[in-house]
XYZ file of C-alpha atoms in Angstrom:
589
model
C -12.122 15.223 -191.655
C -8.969 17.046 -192.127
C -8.952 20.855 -192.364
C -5.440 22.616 -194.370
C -4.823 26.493 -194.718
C -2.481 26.534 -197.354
C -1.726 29.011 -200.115
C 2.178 27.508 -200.484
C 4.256 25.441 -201.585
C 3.735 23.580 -198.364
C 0.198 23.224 -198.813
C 0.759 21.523 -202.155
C 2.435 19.267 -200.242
C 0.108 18.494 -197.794
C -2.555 18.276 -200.013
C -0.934 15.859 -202.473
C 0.139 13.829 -199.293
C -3.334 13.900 -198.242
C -4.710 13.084 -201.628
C -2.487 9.765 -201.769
C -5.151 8.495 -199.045
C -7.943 9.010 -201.141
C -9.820 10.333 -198.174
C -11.621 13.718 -198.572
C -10.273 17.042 -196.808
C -10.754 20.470 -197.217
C -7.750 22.884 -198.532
C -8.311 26.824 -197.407
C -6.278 29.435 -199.077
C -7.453 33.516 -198.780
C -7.752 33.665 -202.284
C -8.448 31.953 -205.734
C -4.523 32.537 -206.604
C -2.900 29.474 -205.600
C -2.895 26.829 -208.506
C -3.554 23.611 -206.570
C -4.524 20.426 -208.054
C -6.766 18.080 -205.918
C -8.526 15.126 -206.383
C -10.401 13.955 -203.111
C -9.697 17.356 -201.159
C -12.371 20.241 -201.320
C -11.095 23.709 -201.830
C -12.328 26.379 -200.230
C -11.405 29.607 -200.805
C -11.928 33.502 -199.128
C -10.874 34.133 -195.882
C -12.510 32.742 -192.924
C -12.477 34.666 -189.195
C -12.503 32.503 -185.566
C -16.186 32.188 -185.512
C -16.830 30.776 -188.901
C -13.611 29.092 -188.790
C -15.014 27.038 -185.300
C -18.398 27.032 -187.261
C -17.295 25.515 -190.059
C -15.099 22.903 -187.983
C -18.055 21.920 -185.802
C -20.268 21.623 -188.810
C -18.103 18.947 -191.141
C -16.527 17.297 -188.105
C -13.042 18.061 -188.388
C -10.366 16.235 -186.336
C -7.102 18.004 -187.189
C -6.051 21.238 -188.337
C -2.839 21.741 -190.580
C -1.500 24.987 -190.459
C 0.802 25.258 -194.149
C 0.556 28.931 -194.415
C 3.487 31.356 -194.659
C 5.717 32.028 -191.553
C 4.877 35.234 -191.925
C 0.977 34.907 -192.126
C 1.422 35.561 -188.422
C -2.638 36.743 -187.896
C -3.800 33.151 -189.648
C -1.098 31.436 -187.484
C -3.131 32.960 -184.131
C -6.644 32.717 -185.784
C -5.632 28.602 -186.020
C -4.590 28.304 -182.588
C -7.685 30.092 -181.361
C -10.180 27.506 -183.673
C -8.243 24.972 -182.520
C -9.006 25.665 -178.831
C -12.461 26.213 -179.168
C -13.276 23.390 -180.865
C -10.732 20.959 -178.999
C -8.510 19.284 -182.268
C -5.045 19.433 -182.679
C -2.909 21.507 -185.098
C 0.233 20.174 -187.337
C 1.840 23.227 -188.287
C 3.655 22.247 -191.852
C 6.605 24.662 -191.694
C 9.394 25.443 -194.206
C 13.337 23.748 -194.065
C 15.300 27.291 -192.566
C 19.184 26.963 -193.332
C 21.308 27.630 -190.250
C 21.758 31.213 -189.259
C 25.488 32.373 -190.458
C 27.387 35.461 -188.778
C 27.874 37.181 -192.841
C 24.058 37.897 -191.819
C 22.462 40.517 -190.135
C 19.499 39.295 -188.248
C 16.655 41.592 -187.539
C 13.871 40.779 -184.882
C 11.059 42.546 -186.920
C 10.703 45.179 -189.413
C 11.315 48.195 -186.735
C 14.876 46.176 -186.076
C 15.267 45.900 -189.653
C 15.504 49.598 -190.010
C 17.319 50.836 -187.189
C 20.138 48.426 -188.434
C 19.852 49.228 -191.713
C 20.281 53.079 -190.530
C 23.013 52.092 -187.829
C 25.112 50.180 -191.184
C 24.936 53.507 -193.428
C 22.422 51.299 -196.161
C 21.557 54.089 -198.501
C 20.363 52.329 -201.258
C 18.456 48.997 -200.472
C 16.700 46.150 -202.462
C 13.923 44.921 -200.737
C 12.518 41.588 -201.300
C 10.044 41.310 -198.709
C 6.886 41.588 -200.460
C 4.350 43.954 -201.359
C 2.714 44.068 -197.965
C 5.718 45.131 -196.168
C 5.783 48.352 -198.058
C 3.469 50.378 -195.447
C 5.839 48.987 -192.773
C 9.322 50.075 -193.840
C 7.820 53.700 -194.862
C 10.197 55.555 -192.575
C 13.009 53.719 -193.929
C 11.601 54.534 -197.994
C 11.084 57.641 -197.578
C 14.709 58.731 -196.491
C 16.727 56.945 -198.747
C 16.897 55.280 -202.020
C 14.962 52.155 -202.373
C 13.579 49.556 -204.756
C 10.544 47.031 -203.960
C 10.547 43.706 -206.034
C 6.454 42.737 -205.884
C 4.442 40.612 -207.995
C 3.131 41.694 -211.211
C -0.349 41.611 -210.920
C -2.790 44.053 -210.854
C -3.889 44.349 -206.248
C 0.319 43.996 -205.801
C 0.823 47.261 -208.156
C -2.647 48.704 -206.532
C -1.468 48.340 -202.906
C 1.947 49.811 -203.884
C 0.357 52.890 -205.085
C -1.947 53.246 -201.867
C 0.736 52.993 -199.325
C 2.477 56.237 -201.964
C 5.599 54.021 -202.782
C 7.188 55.339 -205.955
C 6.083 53.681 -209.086
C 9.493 54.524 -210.768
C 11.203 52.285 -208.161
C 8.947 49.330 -208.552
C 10.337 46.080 -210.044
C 8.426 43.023 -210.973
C 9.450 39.585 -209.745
C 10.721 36.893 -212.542
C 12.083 33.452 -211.545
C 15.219 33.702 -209.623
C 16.205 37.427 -210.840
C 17.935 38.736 -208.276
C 21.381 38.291 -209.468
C 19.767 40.545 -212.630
C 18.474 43.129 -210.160
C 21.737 43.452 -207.889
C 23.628 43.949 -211.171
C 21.016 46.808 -212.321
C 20.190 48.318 -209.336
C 23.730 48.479 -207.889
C 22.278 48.055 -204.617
C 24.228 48.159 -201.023
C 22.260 45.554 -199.411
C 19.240 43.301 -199.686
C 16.413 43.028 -197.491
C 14.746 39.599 -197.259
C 12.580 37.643 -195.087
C 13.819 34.080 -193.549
C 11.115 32.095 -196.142
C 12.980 29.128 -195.654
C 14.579 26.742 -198.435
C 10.747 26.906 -200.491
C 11.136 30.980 -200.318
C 13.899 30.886 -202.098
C 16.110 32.075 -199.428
C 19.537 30.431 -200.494
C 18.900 32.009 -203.645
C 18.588 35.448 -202.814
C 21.396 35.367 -200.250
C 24.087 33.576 -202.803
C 23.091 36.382 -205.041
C 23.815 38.748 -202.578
C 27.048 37.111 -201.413
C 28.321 36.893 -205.017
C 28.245 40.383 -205.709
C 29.413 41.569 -202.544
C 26.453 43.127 -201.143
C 25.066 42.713 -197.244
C 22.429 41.127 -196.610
C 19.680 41.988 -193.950
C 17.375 39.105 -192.679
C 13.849 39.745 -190.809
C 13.726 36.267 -188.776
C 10.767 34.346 -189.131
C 7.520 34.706 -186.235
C 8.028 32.180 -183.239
C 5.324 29.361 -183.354
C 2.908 28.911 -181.790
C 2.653 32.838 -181.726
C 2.860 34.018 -178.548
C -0.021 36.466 -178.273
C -2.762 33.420 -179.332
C -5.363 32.096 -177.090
C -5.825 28.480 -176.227
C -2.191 27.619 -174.885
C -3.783 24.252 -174.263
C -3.861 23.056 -177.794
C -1.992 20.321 -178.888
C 0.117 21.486 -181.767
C 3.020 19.422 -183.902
C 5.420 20.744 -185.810
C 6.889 19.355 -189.103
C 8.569 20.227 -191.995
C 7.978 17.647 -194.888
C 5.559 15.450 -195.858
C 6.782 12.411 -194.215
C 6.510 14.130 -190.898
C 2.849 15.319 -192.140
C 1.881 11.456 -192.558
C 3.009 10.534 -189.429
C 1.025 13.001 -187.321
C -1.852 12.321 -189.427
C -0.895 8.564 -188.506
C -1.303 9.853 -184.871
C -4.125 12.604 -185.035
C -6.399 10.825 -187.545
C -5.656 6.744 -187.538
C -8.135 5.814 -189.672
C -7.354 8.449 -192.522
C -4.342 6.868 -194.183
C -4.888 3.173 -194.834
C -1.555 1.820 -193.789
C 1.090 3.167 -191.411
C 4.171 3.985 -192.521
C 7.412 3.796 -190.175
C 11.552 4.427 -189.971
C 14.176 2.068 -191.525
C 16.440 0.768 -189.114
C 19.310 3.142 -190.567
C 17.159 5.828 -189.444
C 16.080 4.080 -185.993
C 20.101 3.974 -185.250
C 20.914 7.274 -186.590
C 18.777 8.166 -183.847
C 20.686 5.803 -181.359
C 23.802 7.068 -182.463
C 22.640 11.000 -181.745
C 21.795 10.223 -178.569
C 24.089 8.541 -177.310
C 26.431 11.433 -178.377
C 24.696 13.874 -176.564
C 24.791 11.614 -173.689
C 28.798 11.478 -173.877
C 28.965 14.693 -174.548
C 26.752 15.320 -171.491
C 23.461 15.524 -172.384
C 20.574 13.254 -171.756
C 17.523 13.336 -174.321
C 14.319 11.518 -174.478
C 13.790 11.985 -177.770
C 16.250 13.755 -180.668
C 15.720 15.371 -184.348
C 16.934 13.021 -187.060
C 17.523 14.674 -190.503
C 16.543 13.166 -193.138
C 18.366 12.749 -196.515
C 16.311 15.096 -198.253
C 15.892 17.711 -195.465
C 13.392 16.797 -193.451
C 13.743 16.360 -189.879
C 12.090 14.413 -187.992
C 11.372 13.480 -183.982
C 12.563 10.376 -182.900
C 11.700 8.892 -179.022
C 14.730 7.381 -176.996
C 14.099 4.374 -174.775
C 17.273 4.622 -172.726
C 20.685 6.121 -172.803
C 23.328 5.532 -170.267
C 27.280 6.957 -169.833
C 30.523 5.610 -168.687
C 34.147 6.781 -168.668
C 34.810 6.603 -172.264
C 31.705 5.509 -173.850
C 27.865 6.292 -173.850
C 25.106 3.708 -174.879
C 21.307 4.826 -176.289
C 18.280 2.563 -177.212
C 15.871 3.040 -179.818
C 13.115 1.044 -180.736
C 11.744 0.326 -184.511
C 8.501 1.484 -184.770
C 5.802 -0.319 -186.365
C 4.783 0.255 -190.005
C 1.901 -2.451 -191.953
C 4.976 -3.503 -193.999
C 5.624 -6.743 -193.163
C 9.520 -6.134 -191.963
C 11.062 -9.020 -189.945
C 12.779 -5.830 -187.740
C 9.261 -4.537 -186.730
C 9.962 -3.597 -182.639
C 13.040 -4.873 -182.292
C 15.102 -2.752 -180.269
C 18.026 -1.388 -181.773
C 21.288 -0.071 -179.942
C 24.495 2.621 -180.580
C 27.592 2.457 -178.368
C 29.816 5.905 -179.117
C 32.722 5.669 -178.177
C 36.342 7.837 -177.724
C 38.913 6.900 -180.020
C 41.591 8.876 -178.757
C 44.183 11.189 -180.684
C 44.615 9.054 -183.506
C 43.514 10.875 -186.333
C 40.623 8.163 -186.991
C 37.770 10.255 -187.777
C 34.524 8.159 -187.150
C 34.986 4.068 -187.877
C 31.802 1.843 -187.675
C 32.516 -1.417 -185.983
C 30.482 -4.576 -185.842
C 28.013 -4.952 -182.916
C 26.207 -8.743 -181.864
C 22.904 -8.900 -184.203
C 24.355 -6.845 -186.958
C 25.924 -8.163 -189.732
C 29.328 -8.801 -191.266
C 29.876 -8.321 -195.239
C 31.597 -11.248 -196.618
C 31.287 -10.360 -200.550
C 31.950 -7.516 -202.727
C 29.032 -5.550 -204.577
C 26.998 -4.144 -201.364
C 28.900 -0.718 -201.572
C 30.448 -1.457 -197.981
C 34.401 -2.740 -197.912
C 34.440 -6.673 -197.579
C 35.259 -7.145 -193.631
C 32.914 -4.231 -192.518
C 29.905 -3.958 -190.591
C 26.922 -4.278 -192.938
C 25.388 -0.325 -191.602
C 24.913 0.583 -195.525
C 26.010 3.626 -197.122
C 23.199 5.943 -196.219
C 22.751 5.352 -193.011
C 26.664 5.930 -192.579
C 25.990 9.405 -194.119
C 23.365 10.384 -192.111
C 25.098 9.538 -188.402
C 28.424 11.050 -189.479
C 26.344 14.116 -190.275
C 24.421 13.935 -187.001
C 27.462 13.264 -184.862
C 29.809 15.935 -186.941
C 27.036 18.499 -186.127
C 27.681 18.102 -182.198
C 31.508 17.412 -182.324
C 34.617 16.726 -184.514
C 36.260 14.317 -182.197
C 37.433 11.069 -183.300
C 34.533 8.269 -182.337
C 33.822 4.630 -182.782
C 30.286 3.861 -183.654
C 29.051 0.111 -182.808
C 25.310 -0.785 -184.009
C 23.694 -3.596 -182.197
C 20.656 -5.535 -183.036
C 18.515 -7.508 -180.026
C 17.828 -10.833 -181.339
C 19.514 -9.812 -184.529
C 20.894 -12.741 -185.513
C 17.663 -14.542 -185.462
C 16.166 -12.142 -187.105
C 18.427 -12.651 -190.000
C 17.600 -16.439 -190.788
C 14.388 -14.675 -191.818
C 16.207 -12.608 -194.573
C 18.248 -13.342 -197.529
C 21.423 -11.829 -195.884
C 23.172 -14.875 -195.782
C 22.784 -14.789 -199.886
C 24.677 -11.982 -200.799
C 27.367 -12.176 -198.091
C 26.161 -10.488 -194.939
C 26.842 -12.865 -191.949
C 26.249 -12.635 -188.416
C 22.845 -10.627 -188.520
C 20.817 -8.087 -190.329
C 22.104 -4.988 -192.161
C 21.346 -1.842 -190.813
C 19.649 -0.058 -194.392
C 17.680 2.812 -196.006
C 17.989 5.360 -198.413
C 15.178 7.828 -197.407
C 14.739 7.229 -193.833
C 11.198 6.366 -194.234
C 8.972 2.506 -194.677
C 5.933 2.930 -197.208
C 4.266 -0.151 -196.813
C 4.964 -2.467 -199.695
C 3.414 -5.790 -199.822
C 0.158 -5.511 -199.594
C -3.241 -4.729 -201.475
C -3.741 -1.175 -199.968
C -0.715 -0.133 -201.105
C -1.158 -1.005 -204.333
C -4.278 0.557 -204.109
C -2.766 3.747 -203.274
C -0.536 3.632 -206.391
C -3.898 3.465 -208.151
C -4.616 7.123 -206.214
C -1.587 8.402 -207.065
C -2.540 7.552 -211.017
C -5.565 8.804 -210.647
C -4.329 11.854 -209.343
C -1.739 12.195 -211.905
C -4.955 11.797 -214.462
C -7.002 14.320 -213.010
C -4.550 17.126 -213.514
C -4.191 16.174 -217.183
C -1.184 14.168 -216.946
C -1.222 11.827 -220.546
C 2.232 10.618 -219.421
C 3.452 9.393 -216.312
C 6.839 7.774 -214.990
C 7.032 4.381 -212.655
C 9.840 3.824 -210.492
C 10.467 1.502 -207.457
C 11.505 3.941 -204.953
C 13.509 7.032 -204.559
C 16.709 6.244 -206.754
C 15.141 5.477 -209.469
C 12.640 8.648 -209.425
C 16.059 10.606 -209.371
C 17.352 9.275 -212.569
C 14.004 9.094 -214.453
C 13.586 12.797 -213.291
C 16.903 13.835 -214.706
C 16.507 12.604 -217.722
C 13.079 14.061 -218.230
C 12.519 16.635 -215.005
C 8.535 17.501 -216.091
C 8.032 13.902 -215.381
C 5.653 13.111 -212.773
C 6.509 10.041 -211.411
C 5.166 7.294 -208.991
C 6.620 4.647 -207.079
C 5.576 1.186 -207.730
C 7.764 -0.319 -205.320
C 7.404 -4.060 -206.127
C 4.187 -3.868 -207.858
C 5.271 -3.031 -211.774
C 2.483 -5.297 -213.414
C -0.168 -3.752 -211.415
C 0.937 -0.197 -211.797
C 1.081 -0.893 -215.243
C -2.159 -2.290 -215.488
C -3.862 0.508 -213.798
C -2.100 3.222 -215.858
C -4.062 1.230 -219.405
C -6.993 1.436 -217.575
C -6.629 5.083 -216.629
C -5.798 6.028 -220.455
C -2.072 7.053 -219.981
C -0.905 7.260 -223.417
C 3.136 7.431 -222.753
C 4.273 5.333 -219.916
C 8.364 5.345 -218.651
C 9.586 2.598 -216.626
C 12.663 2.891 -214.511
C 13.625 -0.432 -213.216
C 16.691 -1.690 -210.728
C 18.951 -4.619 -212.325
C 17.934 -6.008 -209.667
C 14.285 -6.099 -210.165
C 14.955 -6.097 -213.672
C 16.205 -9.552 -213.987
C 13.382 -10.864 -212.420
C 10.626 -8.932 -214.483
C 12.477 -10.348 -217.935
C 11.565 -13.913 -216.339
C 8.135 -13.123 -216.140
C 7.585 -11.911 -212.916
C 5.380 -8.704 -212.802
C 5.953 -8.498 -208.973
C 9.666 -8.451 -207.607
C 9.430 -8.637 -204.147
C 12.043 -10.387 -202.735
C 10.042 -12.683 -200.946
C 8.056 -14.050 -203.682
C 10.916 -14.742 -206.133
C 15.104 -14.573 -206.770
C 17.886 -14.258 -209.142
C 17.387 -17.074 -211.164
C 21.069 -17.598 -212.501
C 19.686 -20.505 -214.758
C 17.732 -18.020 -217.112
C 20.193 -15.355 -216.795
C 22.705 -17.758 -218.616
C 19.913 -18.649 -221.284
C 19.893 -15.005 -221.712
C 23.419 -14.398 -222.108
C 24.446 -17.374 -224.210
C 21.502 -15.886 -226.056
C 23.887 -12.743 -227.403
C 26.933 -14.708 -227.523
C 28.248 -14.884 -223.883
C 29.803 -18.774 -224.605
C 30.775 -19.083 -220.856
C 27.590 -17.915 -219.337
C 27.319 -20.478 -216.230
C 30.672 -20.234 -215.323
C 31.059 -16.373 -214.958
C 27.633 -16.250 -213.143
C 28.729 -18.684 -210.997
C 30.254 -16.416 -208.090
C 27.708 -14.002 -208.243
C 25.516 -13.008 -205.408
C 23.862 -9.868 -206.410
C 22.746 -8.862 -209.524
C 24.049 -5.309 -210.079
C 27.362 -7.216 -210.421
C 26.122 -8.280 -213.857
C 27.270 -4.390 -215.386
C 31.063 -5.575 -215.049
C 30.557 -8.928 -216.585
C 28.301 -8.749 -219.203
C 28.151 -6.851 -222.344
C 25.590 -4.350 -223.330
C 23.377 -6.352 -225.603
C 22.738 -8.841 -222.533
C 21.539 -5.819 -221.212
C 19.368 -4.853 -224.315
C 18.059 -8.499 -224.093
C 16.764 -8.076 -220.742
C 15.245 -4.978 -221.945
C 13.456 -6.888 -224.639
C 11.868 -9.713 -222.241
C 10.844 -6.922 -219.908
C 8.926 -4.779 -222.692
C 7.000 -8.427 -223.921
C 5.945 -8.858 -220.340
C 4.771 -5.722 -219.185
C 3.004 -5.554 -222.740
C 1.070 -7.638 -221.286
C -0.510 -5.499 -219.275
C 0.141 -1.854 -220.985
C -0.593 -3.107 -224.181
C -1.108 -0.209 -226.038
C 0.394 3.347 -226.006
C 4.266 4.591 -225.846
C 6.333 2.074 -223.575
C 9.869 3.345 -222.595
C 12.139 1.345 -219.832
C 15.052 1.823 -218.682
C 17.481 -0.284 -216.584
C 19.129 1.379 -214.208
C 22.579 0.912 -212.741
C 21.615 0.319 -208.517
């Protein structure tokens, strides 16, 4: 059993990450306040001290704590550590995304700091936008100069405003991202925020701030584990996504998620390619912090790194997901390199087990080392954040080129070995019957909290463009698995289904084929030239004839072979959502 004090918008995370493994938990917030939809976790709600905390632990035999309470709830943050140590299970502390610290900013230690800055800068008149409870601890600051509190607009907020004697007058109520209004009313010469991190709203408040020319004063966020706690002996982990949630759970818990989920091999080198950085640069890690491309960062173990005159090597290995991935442990390598004063910036070249593309249409200049586009983002970022020198980056593969007899590579013009890929960092387990089961939790969770429409998309692109068409949409991946996902969304009573499809898996569900995985079935140029002489395309065969990928198909055919496919992919997945609004939508990959 899983424990979670929440009350965030991390612990809607973690509970909806939870909830995906259709195991049951128990989500802990001090109050009723927080809306928080859950369909296999138990809520729990008042606030709980060490004893019953441990009680309660001991009682429903929980394994792992996960701390997703604010940085600020520093008492809960201490009460978790202590539970923790008495009844000997590990904590994941789910934590917010902080953006770097910038010098425009004036960093206070605590609320004491806060003020004696504030006094030492001349801040007369001062917004402050750190919450209702904060009141009682700026009061010597308040009461000597001109001040407005932003709190919430409900009834214990205004309540505890008037107990600690702040003046009503100079109370305003929060509304969504207002404080551009406010520093235009209020005239203001600072702000006073909290670091709340990227879910706070922190960017916000300080670009409204910076905009109108107004300082800004920052009380940093608590160190944790906090210092003062018991129990130094407890294991604790420290993430700041979901991803990074899963995996400890993965760790903590084994049996709680029914597959394991791992790191592409883009990610796997990123790592590589940070470490051996370091290592030229002089610095020797065991393990390094990967960013993700949506934020998250995550901790990623080093096998071996090694440095020479003008070039450092590191080793990472893949780790093992339960999708079946031909890469699974192979051990993957970065050699950074000096390029001298040539103006170069940072050039990939082509290391033994990793490919060479051959053919247009992969996104990656014919002649170049098949390391995808992605992945190329994320180690430029990585290596740009420890130097601006110019570098060579080589990516090698052990046993690569065997490996890639086992792919399709050599079908769309990658030769030599795999491609080093990824576009979220991150393996879900594809091809198999638990994951399609957990798309059938996902529904079902989607169901529960009233959801009558839902959106299906294979992975992360195509959530993005089904979500900016239509951002209310809750959407699910399906990865391969359209058919099924479809199927289960009839027998759920979904009355409004939206379907965002790759060309690529597009022009294999118009054949007929309700799963796409690569493995199971391919382009089959034959019926796309039925198709196209079907709308007038005379010379079908012959312009399909070079093609090796199908999202080359935009630049050669015209849109009704598009609206065609469109047609053949609404009769077959009738077949399985037969009633009810159907909307799909091919997207460009």
């Amino acid at each position: 059993m899983i424990l979670v004090f929440g009350g965030t918008t991390e612990g809607r995370q973690a509970a909806a990450t939870l909830d995906a493994a259709g195991r049951p938990f128990y989500y802990s917030t001090r109050s009723e306040l927080q809306q928080v939809e859950l369909v296999n976790g138990h809520r729990l709600a008042g606030a709980m001290d060490v004893a019953e905390a441990s009680g309660f632990c001991r009682e429903h035999g929980v394994r792992l704590i996960v701390d997703a309470a604010h940085p600020f709830a520093e008492e809960l943050h201490r009460n978790v550590i202590s539970v923790a140590s008495r009844v000997g299970v590990p904590v994941v502390r789910f934590d917010r995304i902080y953006p770097p610290h910038t010098l425009d900013i004036v960093w206070c230690r605590d609320y004491d700091d806060a003020m004696a800055r504030l006094e030492a800068r001349g801040i007369d008149r001062l917004l402050a936008l750190t919450g209702v409870q904060t009141i009682g601890r700026l009061r010597p600051y308040w009461q000597r100069h001109e001040c407005w509190w932003r709190i919430l607009d409900r009834n214990v907020s205004k309540s505890l405003a008037r107990k600690n004697g702040f003046p009503e007058e100079r109370l305003v109520y929060y509304e969504h991202d207002d404080t551009a209004t406010l520093i235009r009313q209020l005239r203001p010469q600072a702000i006073l925020t909290k670091e709340s991190g990227l879910s706070g709203g922190f960017s916000a408040k300080v670009s409204a701030a910076r905009e109108a020319g107004v300082g800004v004063f920052v009380v940093e966020r608590p160190a944790y584990p906090p210092v003062t706690a018991e129990g130094q002996g407890v294991t604790i982990a420290c993430v700041n996504g979901r991803h990074g949630l899963r995996r400890m759970v993965e760790r903590f818990v084994p049996d709680f998620f029914p597959l394991r989920t791992g790191l592409t091999t883009g990610a796997v080198a990123t790592a590589a390619v940070k470490a051996a950085t370091l290592r030229l640069l002089g610095e020797a890690a065991d393990e390094v912090e990967l960013s993700l491309p949506d934020g998250e960062t995550l901790t990623v173990g080093i096998d071996h790194s090694e440095v020479f005159p003008e070039y450092a090597t590191a080793t990472a290995t893949k780790d093992f997901s339960d999708d079946p991935d031909v890469t699974r442990g192979c051990h993957i390598t970065a050699r950074v390199a000096w390029a001298g004063p040539l103006g170069r910036g940072i050039r990939f070249l082509q290391g033994e087990g990793v490919g060479r593309v051959t053919l247009p249409g992969l996104g990656i200049a014919v002649g170049e080392p098949a390391v995808n586009p992605v992945p190329r983002q994320m180690m430029t970022a990585e290596v740009r954040a420890l130097t601006d020198a110019d570098l060579d980056i080589t990516i090698s593969v052990e046993g690569g080129r065997e490996l890639a007899g086992r792919t399709f590579n050599s079908r769309v013009g990658v030769v030599g070995g795999i491609s080093i890929i990824g576009t979220s960092g991150i393996v879900a387990p594809l091809s198999n019957e638990a994951f399609v089961r957990s798309i059938g939790r996902e529904l079902e969770v989607a169901r529960a909290m009233g959801c009558t429409a839902v959106g299906l998309a294979s992975g992360k692109r195509g959530e993005t463009a089904l979500t900016e068409r239509e951002p209310s949409l809750r959407v699910i991946h399906y990865g391969n698995f359209v058919g099924d996902s479809l199927g289960m969304a009839h027998r759920l009573g979904f009355r409004r289904v939206v379907v965002g499809i790759m060309i690529g898996k597009a022009v294999k569900l118009a054949e007929g084929h309700l799963d796409t995985h690569s493995h199971k079935v391919l382009m089959n140029k034959d019926f796309l030239a039925r198709v196209a002489r079907s709308v007038g395309v005379s010379d079908a065969a012959s312009l399909l004839q070079p093609v090796t990928m199908a999202r080359e198909l935009w630049a050669l055919m015209p849109p009704a072979f598009f609206e065609a496919l469109r047609d053949l992919c609404m009769q077959h997945c009738r077949t399985v959502f037969p009633t009810g609004t159907l909307e799909i939508h091919i997207l460009e990959q």
